[in-house]
Amino acid sequence: MSTLKVRGLCASAGGTPILNGVDVTVSSGEVHVIMGPNGSGKSTLSHVIMGRPGYEVTEGQVLLDGVDMLALAPWERAKAGLFLALQYPTEVPGVRLEDVLVESFRAAGRDDLQVSALLERESRRIGIEADFLERSLNVDLSGGEKKRNETLQLAVLEPRIAILDELDSGLDVDALHECSQRIEAMTNENHLGVLAITHYNRLLHELRADRIHVLIKGRIVESGGPELATELESDGYARFLPAAEAPSLGAADPFADPFAV
Ligand code: ADP
Ligand code: MG
């Protein structure tokens, strides 16, 4: 049983505050979902938890089973059991996925001879063709293929807690089905804890959410059950935004004059 605890997390980038006190706790087997408008700080939250350079943590804590993640390098956080599926996976020319996974297994003291069999089994399960595995990591893959690739790494590495930043963006219906079903199975079989960032309820048809959190301007303003995701998908974020920023009904009307005052 593992627990990721984010407590009062405040962070800035280039001197601009982006996260303004985020609290969220994810335990093994649970699926927590962060939804929020563009620019509300969702990717920043995922980057700061994982330790991507370029952010300054000004307050708060990130603890995995009581261990201070903020004091560790990103690779040490990964070794401790955190995994981040990036919104925009990085291309790494000259390095194959298998090379990366072998190094990860070695760093974690796991038997790296298992890697190729695990890769083969998981790529079949997630619907990835064998020749993709021979290519450089994420190079010449479509957006959706990169997201499948992130899911494949997640399945082979078996972390304790996975953060998924818009895993569903770019996935077609079949890939979305395979990836979300695989991750849901991990929450049951491996007790994986998930912090999923998404705009769409469709990811949650197979990946069953326990809690939905609404992130606005770097702060969680409301949390609720899966019904909150349904409400957000149909009504948007207007009720969480100051009146001056909420899209007016006129703007939502496709026949409204966009230049009308
Ligand atoms: P989301 O993922 O919710 O769309 P992001 O976390 O990517 O939002 O960004 C939140 C805000 O922080 C945006 O206004 C973005 O422009 C700003 N931001 C993100 N990274 C940086 C950075 N490195 N330097 C300055 N501003 C940044
Ligand atoms: Mg983002």
PDB file of C-alpha atoms and ligand atoms in Angstrom:
ATOM      1  CA  MET A   1       0.000   0.000   0.000  1.00  0.00           C
ATOM      2  CA  SER A   2       1.479   3.345  -1.105  1.00  0.00           C
ATOM      3  CA  THR A   3       0.304   6.925  -0.742  1.00  0.00           C
ATOM      4  CA  LEU A   4       1.281  10.034  -2.680  1.00  0.00           C
ATOM      5  CA  LYS A   5       0.512  13.116  -0.602  1.00  0.00           C
ATOM      6  CA  VAL A   6       0.630  16.571  -2.142  1.00  0.00           C
ATOM      7  CA  ARG A   7       0.212  19.199   0.562  1.00  0.00           C
ATOM      8  CA  GLY A   8      -0.209  22.957   0.041  1.00  0.00           C
ATOM      9  CA  LEU A   9       1.980  22.834  -3.052  1.00  0.00           C
ATOM     10  CA  CYS A  10       2.926  26.259  -4.435  1.00  0.00           C
ATOM     11  CA  ALA A  11       5.247  26.595  -7.413  1.00  0.00           C
ATOM     12  CA  SER A  12       6.301  29.202  -9.918  1.00  0.00           C
ATOM     13  CA  ALA A  13       8.042  29.261 -13.269  1.00  0.00           C
ATOM     14  CA  GLY A  14      10.170  32.217 -14.308  1.00  0.00           C
ATOM     15  CA  GLY A  15       8.975  34.091 -11.206  1.00  0.00           C
ATOM     16  CA  THR A  16       5.264  33.657 -12.084  1.00  0.00           C
ATOM     17  CA  PRO A  17       3.216  31.716  -9.521  1.00  0.00           C
ATOM     18  CA  ILE A  18       1.360  28.831 -11.205  1.00  0.00           C
ATOM     19  CA  LEU A  19       0.421  26.461  -8.380  1.00  0.00           C
ATOM     20  CA  ASN A  20      -1.191  28.218  -5.439  1.00  0.00           C
ATOM     21  CA  GLY A  21      -1.658  25.573  -2.764  1.00  0.00           C
ATOM     22  CA  VAL A  22      -2.594  22.165  -4.222  1.00  0.00           C
ATOM     23  CA  ASP A  23      -3.729  19.375  -1.896  1.00  0.00           C
ATOM     24  CA  VAL A  24      -4.359  15.891  -3.249  1.00  0.00           C
ATOM     25  CA  THR A  25      -3.750  12.408  -1.857  1.00  0.00           C
ATOM     26  CA  VAL A  26      -3.659   9.282  -4.022  1.00  0.00           C
ATOM     27  CA  SER A  27      -3.361   5.810  -2.526  1.00  0.00           C
ATOM     28  CA  SER A  28      -2.756   2.428  -4.157  1.00  0.00           C
ATOM     29  CA  GLY A  29      -5.650   1.215  -6.271  1.00  0.00           C
ATOM     30  CA  GLU A  30      -7.336   4.637  -6.416  1.00  0.00           C
ATOM     31  CA  VAL A  31      -7.956   6.772  -9.485  1.00  0.00           C
ATOM     32  CA  HIS A  32      -8.005  10.535  -8.917  1.00  0.00           C
ATOM     33  CA  VAL A  33      -8.747  12.832 -11.818  1.00  0.00           C
ATOM     34  CA  ILE A  34      -7.720  16.462 -12.266  1.00  0.00           C
ATOM     35  CA  MET A  35      -9.827  18.494 -14.676  1.00  0.00           C
ATOM     36  CA  GLY A  36      -9.479  22.199 -15.379  1.00  0.00           C
ATOM     37  CA  PRO A  37      -9.341  24.808 -18.122  1.00  0.00           C
ATOM     38  CA  ASN A  38      -6.231  25.243 -20.268  1.00  0.00           C
ATOM     39  CA  GLY A  39      -3.510  27.078 -18.392  1.00  0.00           C
ATOM     40  CA  SER A  40      -4.845  26.223 -14.926  1.00  0.00           C
ATOM     41  CA  GLY A  41      -1.597  24.467 -13.966  1.00  0.00           C
ATOM     42  CA  LYS A  42      -2.375  20.778 -14.611  1.00  0.00           C
ATOM     43  CA  SER A  43       0.839  19.970 -16.486  1.00  0.00           C
ATOM     44  CA  THR A  44       2.832  22.113 -14.060  1.00  0.00           C
ATOM     45  CA  LEU A  45       1.464  20.017 -11.189  1.00  0.00           C
ATOM     46  CA  SER A  46       2.577  16.812 -12.927  1.00  0.00           C
ATOM     47  CA  HIS A  47       6.022  18.270 -13.721  1.00  0.00           C
ATOM     48  CA  VAL A  48       6.602  19.549 -10.183  1.00  0.00           C
ATOM     49  CA  ILE A  49       5.601  16.202  -8.642  1.00  0.00           C
ATOM     50  CA  MET A  50       8.068  14.415 -10.939  1.00  0.00           C
ATOM     51  CA  GLY A  51      10.838  17.035 -10.576  1.00  0.00           C
ATOM     52  CA  ARG A  52      11.114  18.491 -14.059  1.00  0.00           C
ATOM     53  CA  PRO A  53      13.654  21.361 -13.966  1.00  0.00           C
ATOM     54  CA  GLY A  54      12.472  24.939 -14.550  1.00  0.00           C
ATOM     55  CA  TYR A  55      10.027  25.268 -11.648  1.00  0.00           C
ATOM     56  CA  GLU A  56      10.555  26.697  -8.200  1.00  0.00           C
ATOM     57  CA  VAL A  57       8.636  25.108  -5.351  1.00  0.00           C
ATOM     58  CA  THR A  58       7.890  27.947  -2.945  1.00  0.00           C
ATOM     59  CA  GLU A  59       5.754  26.085  -0.404  1.00  0.00           C
ATOM     60  CA  GLY A  60       4.295  22.702   0.374  1.00  0.00           C
ATOM     61  CA  GLN A  61       5.243  19.054   0.263  1.00  0.00           C
ATOM     62  CA  VAL A  62       5.190  16.034  -2.041  1.00  0.00           C
ATOM     63  CA  LEU A  63       5.517  12.804  -0.058  1.00  0.00           C
ATOM     64  CA  LEU A  64       5.525   9.225  -1.300  1.00  0.00           C
ATOM     65  CA  ASP A  65       5.012   6.927   1.668  1.00  0.00           C
ATOM     66  CA  GLY A  66       6.345   9.691   3.890  1.00  0.00           C
ATOM     67  CA  VAL A  67       9.522  10.214   1.810  1.00  0.00           C
ATOM     68  CA  ASP A  68      10.138  13.792   0.645  1.00  0.00           C
ATOM     69  CA  MET A  69      10.083  13.600  -3.151  1.00  0.00           C
ATOM     70  CA  LEU A  70      11.061  17.262  -3.559  1.00  0.00           C
ATOM     71  CA  ALA A  71      14.518  16.467  -2.182  1.00  0.00           C
ATOM     72  CA  LEU A  72      15.132  13.801  -4.862  1.00  0.00           C
ATOM     73  CA  ALA A  73      16.226  13.937  -8.507  1.00  0.00           C
ATOM     74  CA  PRO A  74      13.570  12.863 -11.061  1.00  0.00           C
ATOM     75  CA  TRP A  75      15.241   9.450 -11.591  1.00  0.00           C
ATOM     76  CA  GLU A  76      15.243   8.856  -7.835  1.00  0.00           C
ATOM     77  CA  ARG A  77      11.516   9.679  -7.713  1.00  0.00           C
ATOM     78  CA  ALA A  78      10.978   7.163 -10.528  1.00  0.00           C
ATOM     79  CA  LYS A  79      12.978   4.594  -8.598  1.00  0.00           C
ATOM     80  CA  ALA A  80      10.861   5.313  -5.519  1.00  0.00           C
ATOM     81  CA  GLY A  81       7.767   4.362  -7.561  1.00  0.00           C
ATOM     82  CA  LEU A  82       6.486   7.485  -9.350  1.00  0.00           C
ATOM     83  CA  PHE A  83       5.785   7.489 -13.074  1.00  0.00           C
ATOM     84  CA  LEU A  84       4.748  10.349 -15.355  1.00  0.00           C
ATOM     85  CA  ALA A  85       3.166   9.839 -18.761  1.00  0.00           C
ATOM     86  CA  LEU A  86       3.944  13.200 -20.377  1.00  0.00           C
ATOM     87  CA  GLN A  87       1.368  15.277 -22.263  1.00  0.00           C
ATOM     88  CA  TYR A  88       4.011  15.747 -24.963  1.00  0.00           C
ATOM     89  CA  PRO A  89       6.375  12.721 -24.825  1.00  0.00           C
ATOM     90  CA  THR A  90       9.971  13.592 -25.628  1.00  0.00           C
ATOM     91  CA  GLU A  91      11.665  12.196 -28.730  1.00  0.00           C
ATOM     92  CA  VAL A  92      15.045  10.609 -28.003  1.00  0.00           C
ATOM     93  CA  PRO A  93      16.902   9.838 -31.256  1.00  0.00           C
ATOM     94  CA  GLY A  94      19.288   6.902 -31.093  1.00  0.00           C
ATOM     95  CA  VAL A  95      17.796   5.352 -27.957  1.00  0.00           C
ATOM     96  CA  ARG A  96      15.287   2.523 -28.202  1.00  0.00           C
ATOM     97  CA  LEU A  97      12.496   1.997 -25.702  1.00  0.00           C
ATOM     98  CA  GLU A  98      14.019  -1.317 -24.673  1.00  0.00           C
ATOM     99  CA  ASP A  99      17.347   0.416 -23.846  1.00  0.00           C
ATOM    100  CA  VAL A 100      15.522   2.842 -21.571  1.00  0.00           C
ATOM    101  CA  LEU A 101      13.603   0.072 -19.831  1.00  0.00           C
ATOM    102  CA  VAL A 102      16.710  -2.080 -19.338  1.00  0.00           C
ATOM    103  CA  GLU A 103      18.467   0.876 -17.670  1.00  0.00           C
ATOM    104  CA  SER A 104      15.396   1.535 -15.504  1.00  0.00           C
ATOM    105  CA  PHE A 105      15.292  -2.101 -14.387  1.00  0.00           C
ATOM    106  CA  ARG A 106      19.016  -2.039 -13.551  1.00  0.00           C
ATOM    107  CA  ALA A 107      18.682   1.224 -11.609  1.00  0.00           C
ATOM    108  CA  ALA A 108      15.840  -0.325  -9.615  1.00  0.00           C
ATOM    109  CA  GLY A 109      17.818  -3.523  -8.985  1.00  0.00           C
ATOM    110  CA  ARG A 110      15.362  -5.591 -11.038  1.00  0.00           C
ATOM    111  CA  ASP A 111      16.308  -8.431 -13.368  1.00  0.00           C
ATOM    112  CA  ASP A 112      16.696  -6.752 -16.785  1.00  0.00           C
ATOM    113  CA  LEU A 113      16.567 -10.100 -18.593  1.00  0.00           C
ATOM    114  CA  GLN A 114      12.792  -9.943 -18.147  1.00  0.00           C
ATOM    115  CA  VAL A 115      12.449  -6.727 -20.139  1.00  0.00           C
ATOM    116  CA  SER A 116      12.134  -8.092 -23.674  1.00  0.00           C
ATOM    117  CA  ALA A 117       9.536 -10.718 -22.709  1.00  0.00           C
ATOM    118  CA  LEU A 118       7.543  -8.108 -20.773  1.00  0.00           C
ATOM    119  CA  LEU A 119       7.749  -5.691 -23.694  1.00  0.00           C
ATOM    120  CA  GLU A 120       6.473  -8.330 -26.075  1.00  0.00           C
ATOM    121  CA  ARG A 121       3.585  -9.327 -23.815  1.00  0.00           C
ATOM    122  CA  GLU A 122       2.548  -5.760 -23.059  1.00  0.00           C
ATOM    123  CA  SER A 123       2.869  -4.458 -26.614  1.00  0.00           C
ATOM    124  CA  ARG A 124       0.506  -7.234 -27.715  1.00  0.00           C
ATOM    125  CA  ARG A 125      -1.911  -6.319 -24.951  1.00  0.00           C
ATOM    126  CA  ILE A 126      -1.865  -2.586 -25.780  1.00  0.00           C
ATOM    127  CA  GLY A 127      -1.894  -3.100 -29.557  1.00  0.00           C
ATOM    128  CA  ILE A 128       1.604  -1.896 -30.465  1.00  0.00           C
ATOM    129  CA  GLU A 129       3.279  -3.429 -33.508  1.00  0.00           C
ATOM    130  CA  ALA A 130       6.650  -5.080 -32.931  1.00  0.00           C
ATOM    131  CA  ASP A 131       8.524  -2.855 -35.402  1.00  0.00           C
ATOM    132  CA  PHE A 132       7.708   0.239 -33.305  1.00  0.00           C
ATOM    133  CA  LEU A 133       9.891  -1.229 -30.609  1.00  0.00           C
ATOM    134  CA  GLU A 134      12.921  -1.077 -32.912  1.00  0.00           C
ATOM    135  CA  ARG A 135      12.545   2.664 -33.492  1.00  0.00           C
ATOM    136  CA  SER A 136      14.169   5.382 -31.411  1.00  0.00           C
ATOM    137  CA  LEU A 137      12.030   6.403 -28.434  1.00  0.00           C
ATOM    138  CA  ASN A 138       9.018   8.379 -29.699  1.00  0.00           C
ATOM    139  CA  VAL A 139      10.802   9.296 -32.956  1.00  0.00           C
ATOM    140  CA  ASP A 140       8.532   9.191 -36.030  1.00  0.00           C
ATOM    141  CA  LEU A 141       5.536   8.129 -33.950  1.00  0.00           C
ATOM    142  CA  SER A 142       2.159   9.841 -34.328  1.00  0.00           C
ATOM    143  CA  GLY A 143       0.685  11.618 -31.306  1.00  0.00           C
ATOM    144  CA  GLY A 144      -1.506   8.610 -30.533  1.00  0.00           C
ATOM    145  CA  GLU A 145       1.358   6.132 -30.951  1.00  0.00           C
ATOM    146  CA  LYS A 146       3.416   8.148 -28.462  1.00  0.00           C
ATOM    147  CA  LYS A 147       0.587   7.866 -25.948  1.00  0.00           C
ATOM    148  CA  ARG A 148       0.379   4.097 -26.461  1.00  0.00           C
ATOM    149  CA  ASN A 149       4.116   4.010 -25.944  1.00  0.00           C
ATOM    150  CA  GLU A 150       3.738   5.838 -22.604  1.00  0.00           C
ATOM    151  CA  THR A 151       1.163   3.245 -21.537  1.00  0.00           C
ATOM    152  CA  LEU A 152       3.525   0.455 -22.601  1.00  0.00           C
ATOM    153  CA  GLN A 153       6.333   1.888 -20.421  1.00  0.00           C
ATOM    154  CA  LEU A 154       3.903   2.203 -17.528  1.00  0.00           C
ATOM    155  CA  ALA A 155       2.823  -1.428 -17.866  1.00  0.00           C
ATOM    156  CA  VAL A 156       6.400  -2.750 -18.008  1.00  0.00           C
ATOM    157  CA  LEU A 157       7.787  -0.558 -15.210  1.00  0.00           C
ATOM    158  CA  GLU A 158       4.928  -1.236 -12.753  1.00  0.00           C
ATOM    159  CA  PRO A 159       5.278   1.936 -10.662  1.00  0.00           C
ATOM    160  CA  ARG A 160       3.343   2.500  -7.421  1.00  0.00           C
ATOM    161  CA  ILE A 161       1.723   5.757  -8.549  1.00  0.00           C
ATOM    162  CA  ALA A 162       1.259   6.935 -12.146  1.00  0.00           C
ATOM    163  CA  ILE A 163       0.470  10.473 -13.249  1.00  0.00           C
ATOM    164  CA  LEU A 164      -1.147  10.581 -16.679  1.00  0.00           C
ATOM    165  CA  ASP A 165      -1.108  14.012 -18.351  1.00  0.00           C
ATOM    166  CA  GLU A 166      -3.808  13.988 -21.032  1.00  0.00           C
ATOM    167  CA  LEU A 167      -3.035  10.417 -21.988  1.00  0.00           C
ATOM    168  CA  ASP A 168      -6.217  10.405 -24.081  1.00  0.00           C
ATOM    169  CA  SER A 169      -5.196  13.320 -26.335  1.00  0.00           C
ATOM    170  CA  GLY A 170      -4.424  12.001 -29.794  1.00  0.00           C
ATOM    171  CA  LEU A 171      -5.662   8.460 -29.101  1.00  0.00           C
ATOM    172  CA  ASP A 172      -8.223   7.011 -31.488  1.00  0.00           C
ATOM    173  CA  VAL A 173     -11.188   5.091 -30.114  1.00  0.00           C
ATOM    174  CA  ASP A 174      -9.489   1.666 -30.256  1.00  0.00           C
ATOM    175  CA  ALA A 175      -6.246   2.878 -28.699  1.00  0.00           C
ATOM    176  CA  LEU A 176      -8.154   4.714 -25.975  1.00  0.00           C
ATOM    177  CA  HIS A 177     -10.010   1.494 -25.195  1.00  0.00           C
ATOM    178  CA  GLU A 178      -6.799  -0.568 -25.030  1.00  0.00           C
ATOM    179  CA  CYS A 179      -4.838   1.951 -22.961  1.00  0.00           C
ATOM    180  CA  SER A 180      -7.576   2.830 -20.463  1.00  0.00           C
ATOM    181  CA  GLN A 181      -8.507  -0.840 -20.041  1.00  0.00           C
ATOM    182  CA  ARG A 182      -4.853  -1.784 -19.419  1.00  0.00           C
ATOM    183  CA  ILE A 183      -4.440   0.943 -16.797  1.00  0.00           C
ATOM    184  CA  GLU A 184      -7.718   0.027 -15.095  1.00  0.00           C
ATOM    185  CA  ALA A 185      -6.445  -3.590 -14.903  1.00  0.00           C
ATOM    186  CA  MET A 186      -3.221  -2.335 -13.278  1.00  0.00           C
ATOM    187  CA  THR A 187      -5.231  -0.506 -10.608  1.00  0.00           C
ATOM    188  CA  ASN A 188      -6.868  -3.843  -9.758  1.00  0.00           C
ATOM    189  CA  GLU A 189      -4.041  -6.348 -10.305  1.00  0.00           C
ATOM    190  CA  ASN A 190      -1.031  -4.262  -9.191  1.00  0.00           C
ATOM    191  CA  HIS A 191      -2.940  -1.798  -6.980  1.00  0.00           C
ATOM    192  CA  LEU A 192      -1.541   1.033  -9.100  1.00  0.00           C
ATOM    193  CA  GLY A 193      -2.598   4.466  -7.850  1.00  0.00           C
ATOM    194  CA  VAL A 194      -3.437   6.938 -10.641  1.00  0.00           C
ATOM    195  CA  LEU A 195      -3.549  10.723 -10.869  1.00  0.00           C
ATOM    196  CA  ALA A 196      -5.076  11.326 -14.297  1.00  0.00           C
ATOM    197  CA  ILE A 197      -5.297  14.736 -15.948  1.00  0.00           C
ATOM    198  CA  THR A 198      -7.949  14.883 -18.646  1.00  0.00           C
ATOM    199  CA  HIS A 199     -10.546  17.084 -20.323  1.00  0.00           C
ATOM    200  CA  TYR A 200     -12.787  14.201 -21.273  1.00  0.00           C
ATOM    201  CA  ASN A 201     -15.052  11.754 -19.574  1.00  0.00           C
ATOM    202  CA  ARG A 202     -14.334   9.180 -22.308  1.00  0.00           C
ATOM    203  CA  LEU A 203     -11.035   8.214 -20.596  1.00  0.00           C
ATOM    204  CA  LEU A 204     -13.113   7.413 -17.524  1.00  0.00           C
ATOM    205  CA  HIS A 205     -15.475   4.982 -19.260  1.00  0.00           C
ATOM    206  CA  GLU A 206     -12.985   2.203 -18.619  1.00  0.00           C
ATOM    207  CA  LEU A 207     -10.560   3.788 -16.167  1.00  0.00           C
ATOM    208  CA  ARG A 208     -12.908   4.079 -13.198  1.00  0.00           C
ATOM    209  CA  ALA A 209     -12.467   7.327 -11.254  1.00  0.00           C
ATOM    210  CA  ASP A 210     -12.836   7.451  -7.481  1.00  0.00           C
ATOM    211  CA  ARG A 211     -12.523  11.240  -7.137  1.00  0.00           C
ATOM    212  CA  ILE A 212     -12.648  14.175  -9.533  1.00  0.00           C
ATOM    213  CA  HIS A 213     -10.855  17.432  -8.639  1.00  0.00           C
ATOM    214  CA  VAL A 214     -11.346  20.772 -10.385  1.00  0.00           C
ATOM    215  CA  LEU A 215      -8.128  22.794 -10.744  1.00  0.00           C
ATOM    216  CA  ILE A 216      -8.584  26.519 -11.372  1.00  0.00           C
ATOM    217  CA  LYS A 217      -5.677  28.966 -11.308  1.00  0.00           C
ATOM    218  CA  GLY A 218      -3.404  26.521  -9.538  1.00  0.00           C
ATOM    219  CA  ARG A 219      -5.823  25.551  -6.783  1.00  0.00           C
ATOM    220  CA  ILE A 220      -8.293  22.703  -6.359  1.00  0.00           C
ATOM    221  CA  VAL A 221     -11.632  24.471  -5.930  1.00  0.00           C
ATOM    222  CA  GLU A 222     -13.958  21.469  -5.768  1.00  0.00           C
ATOM    223  CA  SER A 223     -13.751  17.689  -5.456  1.00  0.00           C
ATOM    224  CA  GLY A 224     -16.474  15.149  -6.009  1.00  0.00           C
ATOM    225  CA  GLY A 225     -17.425  11.741  -7.332  1.00  0.00           C
ATOM    226  CA  PRO A 226     -17.426  10.610 -10.987  1.00  0.00           C
ATOM    227  CA  GLU A 227     -20.646  12.559 -11.615  1.00  0.00           C
ATOM    228  CA  LEU A 228     -18.593  15.780 -11.403  1.00  0.00           C
ATOM    229  CA  ALA A 229     -16.737  14.761 -14.600  1.00  0.00           C
ATOM    230  CA  THR A 230     -20.058  14.326 -16.405  1.00  0.00           C
ATOM    231  CA  GLU A 231     -21.201  17.740 -15.207  1.00  0.00           C
ATOM    232  CA  LEU A 232     -17.946  19.424 -16.299  1.00  0.00           C
ATOM    233  CA  GLU A 233     -18.113  17.833 -19.720  1.00  0.00           C
ATOM    234  CA  SER A 234     -21.593  19.181 -20.352  1.00  0.00           C
ATOM    235  CA  ASP A 235     -21.464  22.520 -18.492  1.00  0.00           C
ATOM    236  CA  GLY A 236     -17.783  23.503 -18.642  1.00  0.00           C
ATOM    237  CA  TYR A 237     -16.006  25.416 -15.898  1.00  0.00           C
ATOM    238  CA  ALA A 238     -18.194  28.568 -15.896  1.00  0.00           C
ATOM    239  CA  ARG A 239     -19.522  28.077 -12.378  1.00  0.00           C
ATOM    240  CA  PHE A 240     -15.985  27.868 -10.991  1.00  0.00           C
ATOM    241  CA  LEU A 241     -14.674  30.994 -12.739  1.00  0.00           C
ATOM    242  CA  PRO A 242     -15.151  34.624 -11.716  1.00  0.00           C
ATOM    243  CA  ALA A 243     -18.133  36.073 -13.673  1.00  0.00           C
ATOM    244  CA  ALA A 244     -15.824  38.294 -15.758  1.00  0.00           C
ATOM    245  CA  GLU A 245     -13.878  35.260 -17.085  1.00  0.00           C
ATOM    246  CA  ALA A 246     -16.726  32.796 -17.600  1.00  0.00           C
ATOM    247  CA  PRO A 247     -17.746  32.335 -21.237  1.00  0.00           C
ATOM    248  CA  SER A 248     -21.149  33.979 -21.686  1.00  0.00           C
ATOM    249  CA  LEU A 249     -24.077  32.029 -23.114  1.00  0.00           C
ATOM    250  CA  GLY A 250     -23.871  34.302 -26.176  1.00  0.00           C
ATOM    251  CA  ALA A 251     -20.325  33.168 -26.874  1.00  0.00           C
ATOM    252  CA  ALA A 252     -21.404  29.526 -26.697  1.00  0.00           C
ATOM    253  CA  ASP A 253     -24.101  30.150 -29.316  1.00  0.00           C
ATOM    254  CA  PRO A 254     -22.612  29.146 -32.685  1.00  0.00           C
ATOM    255  CA  PHE A 255     -24.799  31.713 -34.453  1.00  0.00           C
ATOM    256  CA  ALA A 256     -23.840  34.605 -32.168  1.00  0.00           C
ATOM    257  CA  ASP A 257     -21.813  37.406 -33.714  1.00  0.00           C
ATOM    258  CA  PRO A 258     -18.275  36.844 -32.358  1.00  0.00           C
ATOM    259  CA  PHE A 259     -17.543  40.574 -32.700  1.00  0.00           C
ATOM    260  CA  ALA A 260     -20.652  41.713 -30.813  1.00  0.00           C
ATOM    261  CA  VAL A 261     -19.841  43.570 -27.591  1.00  0.00           C
TER     262      VAL A 261
HETATM  263  P1  ADP B   1      -2.420  23.233 -18.202  1.00  0.00           P
HETATM  264  O1  ADP B   1      -1.646  21.968 -18.297  1.00  0.00           O
HETATM  265  O2  ADP B   1      -3.468  23.244 -17.139  1.00  0.00           O
HETATM  266  O3  ADP B   1      -3.000  23.676 -19.525  1.00  0.00           O
HETATM  267  P2  ADP B   1       0.180  24.434 -17.616  1.00  0.00           P
HETATM  268  O4  ADP B   1       0.574  23.850 -16.332  1.00  0.00           O
HETATM  269  O5  ADP B   1       0.843  23.916 -18.838  1.00  0.00           O
HETATM  270  O6  ADP B   1      -1.414  24.404 -17.747  1.00  0.00           O
HETATM  271  O7  ADP B   1       0.444  25.998 -17.548  1.00  0.00           O
HETATM  272  C1  ADP B   1      -0.121  26.823 -16.530  1.00  0.00           C
HETATM  273  C2  ADP B   1       0.314  28.281 -16.754  1.00  0.00           C
HETATM  274  O8  ADP B   1       1.688  28.397 -16.464  1.00  0.00           O
HETATM  275  C3  ADP B   1       0.128  28.753 -18.173  1.00  0.00           C
HETATM  276  O9  ADP B   1      -0.317  30.103 -18.117  1.00  0.00           O
HETATM  277  C4  ADP B   1       1.520  28.669 -18.756  1.00  0.00           C
HETATM  278  O10 ADP B   1       1.713  29.617 -19.771  1.00  0.00           O
HETATM  279  C5  ADP B   1       2.385  28.965 -17.561  1.00  0.00           C
HETATM  280  N1  ADP B   1       3.707  28.283 -17.629  1.00  0.00           N
HETATM  281  C6  ADP B   1       3.927  26.947 -17.723  1.00  0.00           C
HETATM  282  N2  ADP B   1       5.242  26.668 -17.766  1.00  0.00           N
HETATM  283  C7  ADP B   1       5.867  27.878 -17.716  1.00  0.00           C
HETATM  284  C8  ADP B   1       7.225  28.289 -17.734  1.00  0.00           C
HETATM  285  N3  ADP B   1       8.216  27.394 -17.820  1.00  0.00           N
HETATM  286  N4  ADP B   1       7.491  29.621 -17.649  1.00  0.00           N
HETATM  287  C9  ADP B   1       6.492  30.532 -17.550  1.00  0.00           C
HETATM  288  N5  ADP B   1       5.179  30.201 -17.528  1.00  0.00           N
HETATM  289  C10 ADP B   1       4.881  28.916 -17.621  1.00  0.00           C
HETATM  290 MG    MG B   2      -1.300  20.597 -19.817  1.00  0.00          MG
END
